[in-house]
PDB file of C-alpha atoms in Angstrom:
ATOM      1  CA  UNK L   1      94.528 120.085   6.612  1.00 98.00           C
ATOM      2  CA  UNK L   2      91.631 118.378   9.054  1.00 99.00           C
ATOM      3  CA  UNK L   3      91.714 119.814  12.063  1.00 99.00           C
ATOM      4  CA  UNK L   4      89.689 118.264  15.164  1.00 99.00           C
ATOM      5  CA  UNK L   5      88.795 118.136  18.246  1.00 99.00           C
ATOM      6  CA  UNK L   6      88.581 115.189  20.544  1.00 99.00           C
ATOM      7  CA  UNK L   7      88.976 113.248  24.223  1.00 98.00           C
ATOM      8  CA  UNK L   8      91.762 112.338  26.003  1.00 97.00           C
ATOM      9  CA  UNK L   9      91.912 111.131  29.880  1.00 95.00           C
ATOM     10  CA  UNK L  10      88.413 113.849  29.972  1.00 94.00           C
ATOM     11  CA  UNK L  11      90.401 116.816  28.281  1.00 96.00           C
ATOM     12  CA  UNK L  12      89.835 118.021  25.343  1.00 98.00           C
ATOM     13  CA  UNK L  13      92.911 117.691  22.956  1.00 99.00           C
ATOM     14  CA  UNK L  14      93.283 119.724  19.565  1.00 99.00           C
ATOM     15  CA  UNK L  15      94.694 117.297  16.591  1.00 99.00           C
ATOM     16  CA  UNK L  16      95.419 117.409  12.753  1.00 99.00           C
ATOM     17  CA  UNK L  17      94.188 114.144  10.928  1.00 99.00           C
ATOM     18  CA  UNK L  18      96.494 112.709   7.956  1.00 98.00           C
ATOM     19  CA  UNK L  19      95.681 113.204   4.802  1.00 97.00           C
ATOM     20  CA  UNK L  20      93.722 110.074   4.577  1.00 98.00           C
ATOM     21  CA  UNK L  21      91.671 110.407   7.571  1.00 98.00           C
ATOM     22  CA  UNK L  22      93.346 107.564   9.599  1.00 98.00           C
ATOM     23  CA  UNK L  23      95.948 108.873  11.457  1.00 99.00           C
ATOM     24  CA  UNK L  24      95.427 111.868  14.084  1.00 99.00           C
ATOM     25  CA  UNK L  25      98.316 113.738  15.994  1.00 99.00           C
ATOM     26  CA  UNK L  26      97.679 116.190  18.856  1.00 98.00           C
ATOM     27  CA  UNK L  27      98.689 120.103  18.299  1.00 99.00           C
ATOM     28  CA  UNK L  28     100.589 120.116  21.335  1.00 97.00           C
ATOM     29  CA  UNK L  29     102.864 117.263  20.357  1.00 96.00           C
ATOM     30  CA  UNK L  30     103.719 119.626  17.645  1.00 97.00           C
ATOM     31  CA  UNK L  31     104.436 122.651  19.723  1.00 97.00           C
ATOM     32  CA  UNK L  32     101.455 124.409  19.396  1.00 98.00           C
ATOM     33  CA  UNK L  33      98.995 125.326  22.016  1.00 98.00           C
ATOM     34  CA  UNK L  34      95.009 126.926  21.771  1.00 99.00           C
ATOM     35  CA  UNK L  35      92.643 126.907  24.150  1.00 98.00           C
ATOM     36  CA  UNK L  36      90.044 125.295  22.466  1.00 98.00           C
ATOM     37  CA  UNK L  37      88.809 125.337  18.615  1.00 99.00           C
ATOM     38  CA  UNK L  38      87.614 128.334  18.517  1.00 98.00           C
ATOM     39  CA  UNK L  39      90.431 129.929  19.919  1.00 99.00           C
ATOM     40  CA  UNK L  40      92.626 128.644  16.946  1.00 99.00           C
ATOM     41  CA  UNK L  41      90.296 129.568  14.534  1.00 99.00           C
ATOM     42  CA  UNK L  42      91.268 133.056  16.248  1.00 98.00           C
ATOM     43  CA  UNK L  43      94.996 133.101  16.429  1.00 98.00           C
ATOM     44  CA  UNK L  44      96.065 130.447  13.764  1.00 98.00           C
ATOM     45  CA  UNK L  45      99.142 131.937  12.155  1.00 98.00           C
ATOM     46  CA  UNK L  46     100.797 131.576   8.700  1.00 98.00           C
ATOM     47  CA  UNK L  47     103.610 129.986  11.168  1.00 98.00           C
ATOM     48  CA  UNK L  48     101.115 128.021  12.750  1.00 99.00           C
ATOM     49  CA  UNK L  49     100.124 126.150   9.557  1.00 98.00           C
ATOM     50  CA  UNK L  50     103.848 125.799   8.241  1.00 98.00           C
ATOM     51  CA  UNK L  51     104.851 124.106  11.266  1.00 98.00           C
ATOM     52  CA  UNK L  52     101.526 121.464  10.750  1.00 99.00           C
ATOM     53  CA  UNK L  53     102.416 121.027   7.176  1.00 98.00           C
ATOM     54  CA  UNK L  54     106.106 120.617   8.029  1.00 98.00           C
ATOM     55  CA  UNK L  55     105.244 117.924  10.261  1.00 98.00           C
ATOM     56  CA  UNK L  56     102.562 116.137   8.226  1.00 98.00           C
ATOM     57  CA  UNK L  57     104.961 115.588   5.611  1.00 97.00           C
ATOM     58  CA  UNK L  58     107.506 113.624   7.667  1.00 96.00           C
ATOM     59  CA  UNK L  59     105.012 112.354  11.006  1.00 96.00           C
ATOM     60  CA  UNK L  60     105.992 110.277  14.166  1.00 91.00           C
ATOM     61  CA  UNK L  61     103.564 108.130  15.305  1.00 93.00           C
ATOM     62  CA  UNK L  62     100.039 109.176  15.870  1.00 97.00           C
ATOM     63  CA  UNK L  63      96.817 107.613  17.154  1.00 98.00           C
ATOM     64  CA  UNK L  64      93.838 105.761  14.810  1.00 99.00           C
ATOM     65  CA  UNK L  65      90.901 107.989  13.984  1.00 99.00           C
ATOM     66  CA  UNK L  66      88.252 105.342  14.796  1.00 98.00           C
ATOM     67  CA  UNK L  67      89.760 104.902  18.576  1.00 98.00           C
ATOM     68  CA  UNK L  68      89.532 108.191  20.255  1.00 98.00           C
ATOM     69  CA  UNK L  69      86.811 109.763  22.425  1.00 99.00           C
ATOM     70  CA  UNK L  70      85.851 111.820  19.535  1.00 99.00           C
ATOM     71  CA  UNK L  71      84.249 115.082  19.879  1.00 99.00           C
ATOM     72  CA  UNK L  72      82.336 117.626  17.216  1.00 99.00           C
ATOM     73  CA  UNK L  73      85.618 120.080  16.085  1.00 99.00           C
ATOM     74  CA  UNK L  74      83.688 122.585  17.514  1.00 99.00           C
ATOM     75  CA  UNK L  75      81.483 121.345  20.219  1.00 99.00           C
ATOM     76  CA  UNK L  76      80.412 124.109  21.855  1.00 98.00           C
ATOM     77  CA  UNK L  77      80.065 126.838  19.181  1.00 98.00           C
ATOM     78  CA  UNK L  78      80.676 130.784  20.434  1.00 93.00           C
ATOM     79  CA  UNK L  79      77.067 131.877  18.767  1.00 95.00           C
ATOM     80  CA  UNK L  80      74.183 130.146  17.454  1.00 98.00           C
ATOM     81  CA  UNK L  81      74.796 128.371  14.007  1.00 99.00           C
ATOM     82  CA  UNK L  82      73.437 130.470  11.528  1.00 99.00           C
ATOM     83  CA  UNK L  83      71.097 128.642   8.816  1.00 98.00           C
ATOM     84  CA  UNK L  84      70.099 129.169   5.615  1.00 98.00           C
ATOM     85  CA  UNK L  85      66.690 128.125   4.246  1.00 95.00           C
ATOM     86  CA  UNK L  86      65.572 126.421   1.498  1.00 93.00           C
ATOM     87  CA  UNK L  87      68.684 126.986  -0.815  1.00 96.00           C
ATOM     88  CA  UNK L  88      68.687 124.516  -3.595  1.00 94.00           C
ATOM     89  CA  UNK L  89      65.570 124.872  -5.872  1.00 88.00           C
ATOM     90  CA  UNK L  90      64.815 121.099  -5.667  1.00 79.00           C
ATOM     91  CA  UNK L  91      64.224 121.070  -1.461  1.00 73.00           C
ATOM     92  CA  UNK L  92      62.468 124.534  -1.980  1.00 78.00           C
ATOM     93  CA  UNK L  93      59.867 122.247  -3.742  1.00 82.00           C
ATOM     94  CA  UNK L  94      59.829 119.307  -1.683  1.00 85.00           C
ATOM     95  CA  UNK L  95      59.616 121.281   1.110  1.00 73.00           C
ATOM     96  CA  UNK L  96      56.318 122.892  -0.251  1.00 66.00           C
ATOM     97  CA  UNK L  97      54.661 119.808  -1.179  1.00 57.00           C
ATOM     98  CA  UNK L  98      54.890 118.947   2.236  1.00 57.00           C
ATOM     99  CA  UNK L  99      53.184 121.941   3.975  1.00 60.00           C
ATOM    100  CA  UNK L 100      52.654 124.459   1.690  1.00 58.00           C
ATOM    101  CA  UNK L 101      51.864 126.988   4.962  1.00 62.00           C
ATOM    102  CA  UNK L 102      54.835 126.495   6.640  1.00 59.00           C
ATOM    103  CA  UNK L 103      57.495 126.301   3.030  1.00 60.00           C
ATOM    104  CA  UNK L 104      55.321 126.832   0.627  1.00 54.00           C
ATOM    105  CA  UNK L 105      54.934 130.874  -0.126  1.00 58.00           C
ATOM    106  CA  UNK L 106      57.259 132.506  -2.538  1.00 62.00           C
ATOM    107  CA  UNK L 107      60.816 133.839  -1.641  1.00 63.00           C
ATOM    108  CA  UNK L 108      63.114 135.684  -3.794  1.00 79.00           C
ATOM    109  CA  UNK L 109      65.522 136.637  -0.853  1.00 91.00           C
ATOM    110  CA  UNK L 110      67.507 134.259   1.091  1.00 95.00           C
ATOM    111  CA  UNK L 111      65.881 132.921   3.917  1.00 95.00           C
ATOM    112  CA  UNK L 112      68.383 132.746   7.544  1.00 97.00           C
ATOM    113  CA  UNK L 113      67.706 131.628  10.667  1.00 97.00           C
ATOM    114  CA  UNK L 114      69.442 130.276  13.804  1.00 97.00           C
ATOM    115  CA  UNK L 115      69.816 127.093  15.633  1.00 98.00           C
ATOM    116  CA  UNK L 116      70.785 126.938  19.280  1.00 98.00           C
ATOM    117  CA  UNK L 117      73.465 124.604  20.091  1.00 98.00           C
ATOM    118  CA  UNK L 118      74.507 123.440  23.962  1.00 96.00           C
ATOM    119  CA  UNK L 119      76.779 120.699  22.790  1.00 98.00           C
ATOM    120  CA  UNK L 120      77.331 119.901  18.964  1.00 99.00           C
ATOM    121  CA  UNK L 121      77.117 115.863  18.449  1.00 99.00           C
ATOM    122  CA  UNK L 122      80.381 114.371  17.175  1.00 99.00           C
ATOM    123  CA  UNK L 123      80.628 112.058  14.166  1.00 99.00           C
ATOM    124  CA  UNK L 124      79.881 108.624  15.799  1.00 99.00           C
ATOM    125  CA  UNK L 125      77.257 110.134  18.789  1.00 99.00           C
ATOM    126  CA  UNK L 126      73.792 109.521  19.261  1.00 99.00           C
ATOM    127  CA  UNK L 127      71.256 111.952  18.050  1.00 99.00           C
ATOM    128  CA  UNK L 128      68.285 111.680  20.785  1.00 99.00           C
ATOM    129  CA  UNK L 129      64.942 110.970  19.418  1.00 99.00           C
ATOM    130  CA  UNK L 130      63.272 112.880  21.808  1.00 99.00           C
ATOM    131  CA  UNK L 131      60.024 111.007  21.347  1.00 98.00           C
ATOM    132  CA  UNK L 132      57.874 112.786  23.988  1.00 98.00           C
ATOM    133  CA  UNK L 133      57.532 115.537  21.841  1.00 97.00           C
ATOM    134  CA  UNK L 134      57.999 114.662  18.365  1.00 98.00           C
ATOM    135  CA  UNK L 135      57.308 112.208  16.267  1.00 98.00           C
ATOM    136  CA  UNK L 136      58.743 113.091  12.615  1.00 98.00           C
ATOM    137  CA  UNK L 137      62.829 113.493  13.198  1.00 99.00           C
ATOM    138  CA  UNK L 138      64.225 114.287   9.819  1.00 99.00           C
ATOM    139  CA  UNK L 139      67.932 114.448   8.852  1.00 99.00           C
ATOM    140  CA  UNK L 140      69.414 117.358   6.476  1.00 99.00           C
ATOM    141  CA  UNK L 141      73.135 117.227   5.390  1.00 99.00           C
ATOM    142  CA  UNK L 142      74.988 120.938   4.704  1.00 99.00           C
ATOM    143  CA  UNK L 143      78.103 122.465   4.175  1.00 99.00           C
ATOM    144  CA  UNK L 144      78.983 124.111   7.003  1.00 99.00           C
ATOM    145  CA  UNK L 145      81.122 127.588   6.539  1.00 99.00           C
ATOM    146  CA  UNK L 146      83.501 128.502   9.363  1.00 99.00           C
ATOM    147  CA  UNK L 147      84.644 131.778   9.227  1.00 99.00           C
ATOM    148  CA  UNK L 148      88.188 132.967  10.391  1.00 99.00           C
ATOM    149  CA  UNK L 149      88.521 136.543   9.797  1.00 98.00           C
ATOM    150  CA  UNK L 150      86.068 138.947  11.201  1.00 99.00           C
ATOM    151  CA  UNK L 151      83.983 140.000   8.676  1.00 99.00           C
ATOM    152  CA  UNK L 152      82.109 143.412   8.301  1.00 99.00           C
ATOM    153  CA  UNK L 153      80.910 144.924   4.990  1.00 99.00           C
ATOM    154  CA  UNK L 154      82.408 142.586   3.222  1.00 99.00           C
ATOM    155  CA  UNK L 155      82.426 143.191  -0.794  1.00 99.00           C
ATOM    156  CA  UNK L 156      80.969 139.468  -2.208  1.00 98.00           C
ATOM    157  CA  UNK L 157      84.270 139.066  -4.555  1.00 98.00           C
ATOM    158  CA  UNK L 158      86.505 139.548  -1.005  1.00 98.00           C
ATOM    159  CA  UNK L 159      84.103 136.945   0.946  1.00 99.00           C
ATOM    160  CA  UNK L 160      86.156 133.820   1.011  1.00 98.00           C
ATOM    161  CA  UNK L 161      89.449 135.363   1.752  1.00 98.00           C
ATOM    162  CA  UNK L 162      87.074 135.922   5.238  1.00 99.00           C
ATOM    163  CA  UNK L 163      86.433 131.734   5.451  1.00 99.00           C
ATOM    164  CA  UNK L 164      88.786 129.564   7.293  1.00 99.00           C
ATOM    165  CA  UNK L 165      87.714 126.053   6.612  1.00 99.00           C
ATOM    166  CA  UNK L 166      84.355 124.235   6.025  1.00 99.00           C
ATOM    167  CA  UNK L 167      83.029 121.099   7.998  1.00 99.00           C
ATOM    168  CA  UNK L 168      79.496 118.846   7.728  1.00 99.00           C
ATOM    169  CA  UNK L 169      76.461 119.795   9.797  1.00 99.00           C
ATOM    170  CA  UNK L 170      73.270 117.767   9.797  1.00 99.00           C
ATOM    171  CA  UNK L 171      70.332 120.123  10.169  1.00 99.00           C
ATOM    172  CA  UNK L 172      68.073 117.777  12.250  1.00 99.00           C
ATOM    173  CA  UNK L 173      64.684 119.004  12.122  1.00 98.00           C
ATOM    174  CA  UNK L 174      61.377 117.897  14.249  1.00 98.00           C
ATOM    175  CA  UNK L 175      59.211 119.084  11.544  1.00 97.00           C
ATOM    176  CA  UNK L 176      55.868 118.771  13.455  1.00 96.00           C
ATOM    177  CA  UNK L 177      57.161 121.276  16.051  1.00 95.00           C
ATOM    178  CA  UNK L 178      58.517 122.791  12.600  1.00 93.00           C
ATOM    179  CA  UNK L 179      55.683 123.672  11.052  1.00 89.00           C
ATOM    180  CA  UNK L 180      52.993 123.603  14.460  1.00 88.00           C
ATOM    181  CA  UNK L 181      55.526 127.318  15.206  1.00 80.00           C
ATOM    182  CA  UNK L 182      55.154 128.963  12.182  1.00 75.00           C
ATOM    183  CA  UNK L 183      59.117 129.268  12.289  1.00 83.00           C
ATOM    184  CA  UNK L 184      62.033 127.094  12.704  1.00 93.00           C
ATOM    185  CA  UNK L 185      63.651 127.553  15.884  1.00 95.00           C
ATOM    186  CA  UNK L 186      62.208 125.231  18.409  1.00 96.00           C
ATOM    187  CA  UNK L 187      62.179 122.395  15.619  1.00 97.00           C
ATOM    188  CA  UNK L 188      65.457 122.858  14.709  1.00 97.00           C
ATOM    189  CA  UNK L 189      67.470 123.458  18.288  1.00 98.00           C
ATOM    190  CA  UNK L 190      66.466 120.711  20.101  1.00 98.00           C
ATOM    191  CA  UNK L 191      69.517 119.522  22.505  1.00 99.00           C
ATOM    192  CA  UNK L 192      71.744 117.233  20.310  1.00 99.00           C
ATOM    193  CA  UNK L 193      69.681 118.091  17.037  1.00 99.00           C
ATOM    194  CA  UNK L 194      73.605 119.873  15.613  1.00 99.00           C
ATOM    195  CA  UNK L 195      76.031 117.232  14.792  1.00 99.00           C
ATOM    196  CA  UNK L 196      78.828 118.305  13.344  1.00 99.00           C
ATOM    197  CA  UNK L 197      82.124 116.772  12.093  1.00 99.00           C
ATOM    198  CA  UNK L 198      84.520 115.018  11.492  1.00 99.00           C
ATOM    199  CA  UNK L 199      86.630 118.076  11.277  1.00 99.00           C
ATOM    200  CA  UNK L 200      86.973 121.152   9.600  1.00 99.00           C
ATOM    201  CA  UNK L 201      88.841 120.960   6.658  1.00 99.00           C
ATOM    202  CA  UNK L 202      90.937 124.244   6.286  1.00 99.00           C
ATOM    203  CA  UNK L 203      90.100 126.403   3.148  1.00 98.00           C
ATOM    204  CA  UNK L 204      92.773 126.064   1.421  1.00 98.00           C
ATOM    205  CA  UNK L 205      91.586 122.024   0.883  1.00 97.00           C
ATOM    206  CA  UNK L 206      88.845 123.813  -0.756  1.00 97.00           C
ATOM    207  CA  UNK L 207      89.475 126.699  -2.981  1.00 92.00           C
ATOM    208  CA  UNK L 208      87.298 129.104  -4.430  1.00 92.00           C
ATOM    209  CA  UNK L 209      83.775 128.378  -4.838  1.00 95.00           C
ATOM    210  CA  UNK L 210      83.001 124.932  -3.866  1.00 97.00           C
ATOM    211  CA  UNK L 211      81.479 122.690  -6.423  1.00 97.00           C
ATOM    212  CA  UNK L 212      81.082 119.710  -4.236  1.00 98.00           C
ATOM    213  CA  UNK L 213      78.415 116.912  -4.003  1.00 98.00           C
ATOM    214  CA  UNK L 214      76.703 116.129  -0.819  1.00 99.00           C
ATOM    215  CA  UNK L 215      74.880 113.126   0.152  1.00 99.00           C
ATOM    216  CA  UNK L 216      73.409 111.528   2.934  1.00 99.00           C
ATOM    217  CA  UNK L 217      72.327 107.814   3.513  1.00 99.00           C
ATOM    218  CA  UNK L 218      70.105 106.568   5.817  1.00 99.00           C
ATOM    219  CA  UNK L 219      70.778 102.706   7.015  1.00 99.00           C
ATOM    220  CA  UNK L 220      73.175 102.441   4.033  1.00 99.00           C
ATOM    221  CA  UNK L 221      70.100 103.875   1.266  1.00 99.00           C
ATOM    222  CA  UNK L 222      71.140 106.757  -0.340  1.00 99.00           C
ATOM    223  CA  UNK L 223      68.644 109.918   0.105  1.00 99.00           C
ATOM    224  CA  UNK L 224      70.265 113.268  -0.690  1.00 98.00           C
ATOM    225  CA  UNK L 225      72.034 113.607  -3.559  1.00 98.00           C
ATOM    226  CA  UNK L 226      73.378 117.692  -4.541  1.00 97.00           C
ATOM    227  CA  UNK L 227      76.004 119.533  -5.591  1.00 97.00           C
ATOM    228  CA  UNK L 228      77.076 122.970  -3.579  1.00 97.00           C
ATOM    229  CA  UNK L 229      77.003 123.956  -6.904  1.00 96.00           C
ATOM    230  CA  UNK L 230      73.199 124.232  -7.277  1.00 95.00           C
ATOM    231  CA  UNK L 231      72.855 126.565  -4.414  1.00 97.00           C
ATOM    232  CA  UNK L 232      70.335 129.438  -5.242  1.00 96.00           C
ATOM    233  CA  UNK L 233      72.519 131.828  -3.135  1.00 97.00           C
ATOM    234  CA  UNK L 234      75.966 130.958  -2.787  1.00 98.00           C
ATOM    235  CA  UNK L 235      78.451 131.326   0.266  1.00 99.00           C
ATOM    236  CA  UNK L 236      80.272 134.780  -1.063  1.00 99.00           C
ATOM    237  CA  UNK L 237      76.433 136.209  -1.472  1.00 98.00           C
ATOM    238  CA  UNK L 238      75.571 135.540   2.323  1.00 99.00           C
ATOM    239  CA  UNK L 239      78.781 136.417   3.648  1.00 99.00           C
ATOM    240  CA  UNK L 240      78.453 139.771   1.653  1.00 99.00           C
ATOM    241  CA  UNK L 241      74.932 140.474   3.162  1.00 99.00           C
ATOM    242  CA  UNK L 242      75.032 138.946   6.074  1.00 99.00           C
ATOM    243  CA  UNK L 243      78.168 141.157   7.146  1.00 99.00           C
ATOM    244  CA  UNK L 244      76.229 144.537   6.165  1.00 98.00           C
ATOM    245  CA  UNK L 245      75.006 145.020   9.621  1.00 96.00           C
ATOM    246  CA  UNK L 246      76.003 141.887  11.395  1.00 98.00           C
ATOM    247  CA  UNK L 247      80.219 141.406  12.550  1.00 98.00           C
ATOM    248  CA  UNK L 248      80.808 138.355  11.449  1.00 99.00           C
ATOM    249  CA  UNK L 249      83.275 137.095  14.312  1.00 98.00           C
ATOM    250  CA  UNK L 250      86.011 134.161  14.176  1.00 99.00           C
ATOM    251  CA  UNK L 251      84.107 130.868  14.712  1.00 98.00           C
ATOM    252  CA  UNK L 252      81.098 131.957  13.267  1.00 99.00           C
ATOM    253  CA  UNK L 253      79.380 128.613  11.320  1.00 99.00           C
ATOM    254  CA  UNK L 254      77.243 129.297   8.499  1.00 99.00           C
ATOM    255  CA  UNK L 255      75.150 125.983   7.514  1.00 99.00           C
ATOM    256  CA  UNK L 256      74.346 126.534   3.821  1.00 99.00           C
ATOM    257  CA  UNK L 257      71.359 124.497   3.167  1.00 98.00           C
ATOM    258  CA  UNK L 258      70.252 121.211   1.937  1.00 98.00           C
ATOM    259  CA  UNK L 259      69.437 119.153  -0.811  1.00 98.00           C
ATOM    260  CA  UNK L 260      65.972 117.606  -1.817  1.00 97.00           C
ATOM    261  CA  UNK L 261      65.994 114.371  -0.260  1.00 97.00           C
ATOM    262  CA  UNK L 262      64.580 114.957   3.379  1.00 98.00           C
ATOM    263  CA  UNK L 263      62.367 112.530   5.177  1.00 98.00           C
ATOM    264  CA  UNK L 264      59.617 114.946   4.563  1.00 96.00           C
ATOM    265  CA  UNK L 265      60.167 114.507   1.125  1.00 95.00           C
ATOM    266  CA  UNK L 266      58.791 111.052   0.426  1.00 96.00           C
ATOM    267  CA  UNK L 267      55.256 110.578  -0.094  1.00 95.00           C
ATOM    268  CA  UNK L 268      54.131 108.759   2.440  1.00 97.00           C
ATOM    269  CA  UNK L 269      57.035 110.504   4.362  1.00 97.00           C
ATOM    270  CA  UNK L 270      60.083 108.759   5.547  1.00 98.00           C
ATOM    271  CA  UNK L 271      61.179 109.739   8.828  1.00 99.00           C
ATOM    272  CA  UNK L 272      63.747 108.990  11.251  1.00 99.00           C
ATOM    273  CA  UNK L 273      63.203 106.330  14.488  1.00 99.00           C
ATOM    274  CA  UNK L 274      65.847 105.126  17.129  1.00 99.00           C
ATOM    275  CA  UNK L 275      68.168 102.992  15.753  1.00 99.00           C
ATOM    276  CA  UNK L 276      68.349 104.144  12.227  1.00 99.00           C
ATOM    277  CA  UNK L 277      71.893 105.158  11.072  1.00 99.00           C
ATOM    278  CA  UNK L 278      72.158 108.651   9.443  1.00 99.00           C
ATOM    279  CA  UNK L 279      75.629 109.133   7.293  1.00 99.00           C
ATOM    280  CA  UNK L 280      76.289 112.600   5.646  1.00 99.00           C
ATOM    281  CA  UNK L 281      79.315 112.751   3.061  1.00 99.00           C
ATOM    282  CA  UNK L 282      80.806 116.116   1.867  1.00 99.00           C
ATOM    283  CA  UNK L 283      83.259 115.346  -1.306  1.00 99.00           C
ATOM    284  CA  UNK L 284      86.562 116.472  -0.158  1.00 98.00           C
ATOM    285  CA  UNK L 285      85.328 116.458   3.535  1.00 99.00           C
ATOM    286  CA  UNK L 286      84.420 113.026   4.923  1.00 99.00           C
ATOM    287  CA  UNK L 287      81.466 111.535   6.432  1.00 99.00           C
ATOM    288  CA  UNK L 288      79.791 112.230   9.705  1.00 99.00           C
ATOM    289  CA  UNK L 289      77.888 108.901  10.739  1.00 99.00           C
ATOM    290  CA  UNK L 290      75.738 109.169  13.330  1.00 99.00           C
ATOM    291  CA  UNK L 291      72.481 106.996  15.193  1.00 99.00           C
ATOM    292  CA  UNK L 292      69.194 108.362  16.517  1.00 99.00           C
ATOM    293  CA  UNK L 293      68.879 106.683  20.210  1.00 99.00           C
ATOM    294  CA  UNK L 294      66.234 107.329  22.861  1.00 97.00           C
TER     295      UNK L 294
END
């Protein structure tokens, strides 16, 4: 099921999405009640998900997707989102053509680090340019992993039973204050530099080990172009060593990486600038459009 978060009268209102995407009805016209996102992430129930199923199959009327006050699933997330690095071979090498200092030395462990967000953009928001301090905004799409079941020592082979659903994050970067730090976290944790969205798409849409292909297009021209399949370490291997001396708690969102395709890329490179239109599509997800404004 999609499961998202959005607007209504200034509240925020919990919903499930048809099957389709078009259609969304509100949790609490169903009978069910959560504080927020997070909190049914938390206390979702077997029972919970029944009585959503049970309903999506016969549904009374609900509201179009593309008219609510839409809001990231998650917009305020409990922690900071962790990241992973330079994950598929092909952006490890891109990546390293563009500053060798900052990408370019040799890893053989998986690289993580975090990314403050305030308030997550939703699918259709504005990503601000912030053009008073940087001037090369680059876009990476990613699978996003939200876990649901606290997750502690966690043997790789027992990893996803620990994942509730997956959703699409785009990574925005400011790679000159990127690269200027030595290290990531300025450049990546600017305030609105974390869309996320649509929704999260509940595990179970997604079983196993996802072989999916993500993409993003910028102004309708295709850039990114992966499968999760190509990931050099794969969401049971970080989940398994992540969780050996960090609790992984409900909520937690693990963004696993991007393909080669980046602004940074391109030679000369290709960079973002207000107005341009930044789509990222997750097979068996959705697409999370969004435009970089001033």
């Amino acid at each position: 099921m999609k499961l998202l978060t959005y607007r209504d009268n200034g509240y925020e209102m919990l919903g499930v999405a048809s099957q389709d995407g078009k259609t969304v009805y509100s949790l609490s016209d169903i009978g069910l009640s959560f504080f927020n996102m997070n909190d049914l992430i938390r206390r979702f129930s077997e029972e919970d998900r029944n009585t959503v199923e049970a309903f999506l199959r016969n549904p009374e009327e609900g509201v179009p997707y593309d008219t609510l006050d839409k809001c990231s699933p998650i917009p305020y997330p409990a922690q900071d989102v962790i990241c992973l690095g330079e994950n598929f071979m092909a952006h490890k090498k891109e990546a390293g053509g563009y500053s060798d200092e900052a990408f370019g030395t040799e890893k053989k462990v998986s690289i993580y680090f975090s990314k403050r967000v305030g308030e997550a953009v939703p699918d259709g928001g504005g990503i601000p340019a912030h053009r008073d301090i940087t001037e090369r905004l680059d876009y990476e799409a990613e699978l996003a992993v939200i876990i649901g079941k606290e997750a502690y020592r966690v043997p790789a082979e027992e990893a996803y039973e620990h994942v509730f659903g997956y959703t699409i994050l785009n990574d925005i970067s400011a790679r000159d204050l990127q690269t200027g730090h030595k290290q990531w976290y300025l450049g990546k944790s600017l305030d609105g530099f974390t869309p996320i969205g649509p929704w999260i798409v509940t595990a179970d849409e997604i079983p196993g080990r996802p072989k999916i292909r993500v993409q993003s297009y910028v102004n309708g021209e295709l850039r990114q172009d992966g499968n999760t399949d190509d990931f050099i370490f794969d969401i049971a291997h970080c989940i398994h060593e992540l969780s050996q001396g960090i609790r992984l708690l409900p909520g937690t969102i693990i963004s696993m990486g991007t393909p080669a395709g980046v602004g940074m890329g391109f030679k000369p490179p290709r960079f973002l600038s207000v107005g341009d239109t930044v789509d990222c599509v997750i097979e068996g997800i959705g697409t999370l459009h969004n435009v970089i404004v001033d």
